Coordinates of C-alpha atoms in Angstrom, one line a residue:
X638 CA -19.6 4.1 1.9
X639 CA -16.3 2.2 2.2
X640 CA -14.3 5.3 2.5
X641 CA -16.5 6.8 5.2
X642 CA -16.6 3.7 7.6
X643 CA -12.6 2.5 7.0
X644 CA -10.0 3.3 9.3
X645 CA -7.1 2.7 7.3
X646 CA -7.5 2.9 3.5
X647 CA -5.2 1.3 0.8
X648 CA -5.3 2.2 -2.9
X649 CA -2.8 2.8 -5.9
X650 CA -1.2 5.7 -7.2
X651 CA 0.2 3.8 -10.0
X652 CA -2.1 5.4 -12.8
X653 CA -1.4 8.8 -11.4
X654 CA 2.3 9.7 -12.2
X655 CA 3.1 13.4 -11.2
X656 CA 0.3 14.1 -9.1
X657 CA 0.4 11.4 -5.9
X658 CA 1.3 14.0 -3.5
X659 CA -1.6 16.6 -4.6
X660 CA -3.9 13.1 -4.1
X661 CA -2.1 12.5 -1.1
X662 CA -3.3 15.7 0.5
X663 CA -6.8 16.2 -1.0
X664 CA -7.1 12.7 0.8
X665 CA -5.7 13.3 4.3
X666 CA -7.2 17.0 4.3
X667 CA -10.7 15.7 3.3
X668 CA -10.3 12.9 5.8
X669 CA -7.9 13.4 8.4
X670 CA -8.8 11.0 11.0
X671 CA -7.8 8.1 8.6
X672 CA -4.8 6.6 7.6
X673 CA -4.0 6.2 3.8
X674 CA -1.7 3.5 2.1
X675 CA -1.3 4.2 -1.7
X676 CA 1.2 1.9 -3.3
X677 CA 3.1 3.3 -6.3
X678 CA 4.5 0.5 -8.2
X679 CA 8.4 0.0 -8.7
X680 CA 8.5 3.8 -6.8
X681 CA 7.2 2.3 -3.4
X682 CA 4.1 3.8 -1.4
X683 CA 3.2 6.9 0.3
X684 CA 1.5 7.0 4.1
X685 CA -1.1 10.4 4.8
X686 CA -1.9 10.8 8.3
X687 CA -2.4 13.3 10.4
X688 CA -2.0 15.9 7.8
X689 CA 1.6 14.5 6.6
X690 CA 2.6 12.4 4.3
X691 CA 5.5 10.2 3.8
X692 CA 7.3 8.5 0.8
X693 CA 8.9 5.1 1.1
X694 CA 10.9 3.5 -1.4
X695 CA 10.2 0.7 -3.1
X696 CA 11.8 -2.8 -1.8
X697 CA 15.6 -3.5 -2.3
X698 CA 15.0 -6.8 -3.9
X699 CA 16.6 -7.6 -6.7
X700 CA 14.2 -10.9 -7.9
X701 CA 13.0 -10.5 -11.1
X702 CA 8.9 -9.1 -11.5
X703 CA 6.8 -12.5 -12.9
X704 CA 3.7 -11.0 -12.4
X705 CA 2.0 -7.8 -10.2
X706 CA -1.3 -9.7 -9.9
X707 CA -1.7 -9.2 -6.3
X708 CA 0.8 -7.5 -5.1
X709 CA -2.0 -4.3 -3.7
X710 CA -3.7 -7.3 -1.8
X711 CA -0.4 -8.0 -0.3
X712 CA 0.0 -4.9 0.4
X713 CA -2.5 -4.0 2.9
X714 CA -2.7 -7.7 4.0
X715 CA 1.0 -7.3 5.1
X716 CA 0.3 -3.8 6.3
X717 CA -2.4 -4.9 8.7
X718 CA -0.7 -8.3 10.0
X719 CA 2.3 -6.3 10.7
X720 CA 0.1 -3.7 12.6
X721 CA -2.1 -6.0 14.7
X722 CA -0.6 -9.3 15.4
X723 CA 3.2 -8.0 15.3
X724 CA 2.1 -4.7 16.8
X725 CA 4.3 -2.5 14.6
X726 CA 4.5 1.6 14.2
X727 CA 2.7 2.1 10.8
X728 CA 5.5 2.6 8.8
X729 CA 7.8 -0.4 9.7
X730 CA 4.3 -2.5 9.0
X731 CA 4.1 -0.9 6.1
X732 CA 7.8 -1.5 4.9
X733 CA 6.6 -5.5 6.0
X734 CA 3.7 -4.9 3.7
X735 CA 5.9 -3.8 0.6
X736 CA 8.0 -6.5 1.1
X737 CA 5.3 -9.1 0.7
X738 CA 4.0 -7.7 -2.4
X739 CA 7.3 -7.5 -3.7
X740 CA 7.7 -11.4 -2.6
X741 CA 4.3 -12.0 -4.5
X742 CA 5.1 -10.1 -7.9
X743 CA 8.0 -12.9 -7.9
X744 CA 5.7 -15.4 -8.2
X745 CA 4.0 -17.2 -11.5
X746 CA 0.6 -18.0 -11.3
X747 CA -0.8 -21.7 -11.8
X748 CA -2.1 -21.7 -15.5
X749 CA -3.4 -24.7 -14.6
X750 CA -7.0 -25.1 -13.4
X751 CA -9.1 -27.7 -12.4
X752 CA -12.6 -27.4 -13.7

């Protein structure tokens, strides 16, 4: 149902080494009025739309990786501020977007909690 009614759909390509591209396209050929964000871990992300499909590299920070909790979240989150609020082409929003999850796998999260 989610994939029918969203306009612009994120995922990971990270579990599927060697075959995002053939994804890529069974995705924007199947569904070629949406947009598709798949991040690829420490080998960036890939944008279909409108029957291509793009590969950005991965961020040119050099901070060390703490943690990747998060990091798909802050994907699309920065992908979609950059897009609405900062009214950005897709791909420079989605460059913003890497480079928040990039900032976020930098960070430790809190062991402690309170109960």
């Amino acid at each position: 149902d989610f994939l029918e009614a969203a306009d612009i759909v994120f995922f990971s390509l990270t579990n599927f080494q060697g075959q995002e591209e053939k994804i890529m396209l069974q995705f924007i050929k199947t569904y070629p009025d949406k947009i598709f964000v798949a991040g690829n871990g420490a080998k960036g992300c890939f944008i279909g739309v409108k029957g291509s499909i793009k590969s950005i590299p991965p961020s040119l920070s050099t901070a060390p990786i703490i943690d990747t909790n998060g990091a798909g979240d802050a994907l699309a989150m920065g992908t979609i501020n950059a897009l609405v609020f900062k009214k950005m082409e897709l791909h420079e929003a989605v460059i913003q977007g890497q480079e928040l999850a990039r900032k976020v796998c930098t960070l430790k999260a809190s062991s402690h909690l309170d109960p």
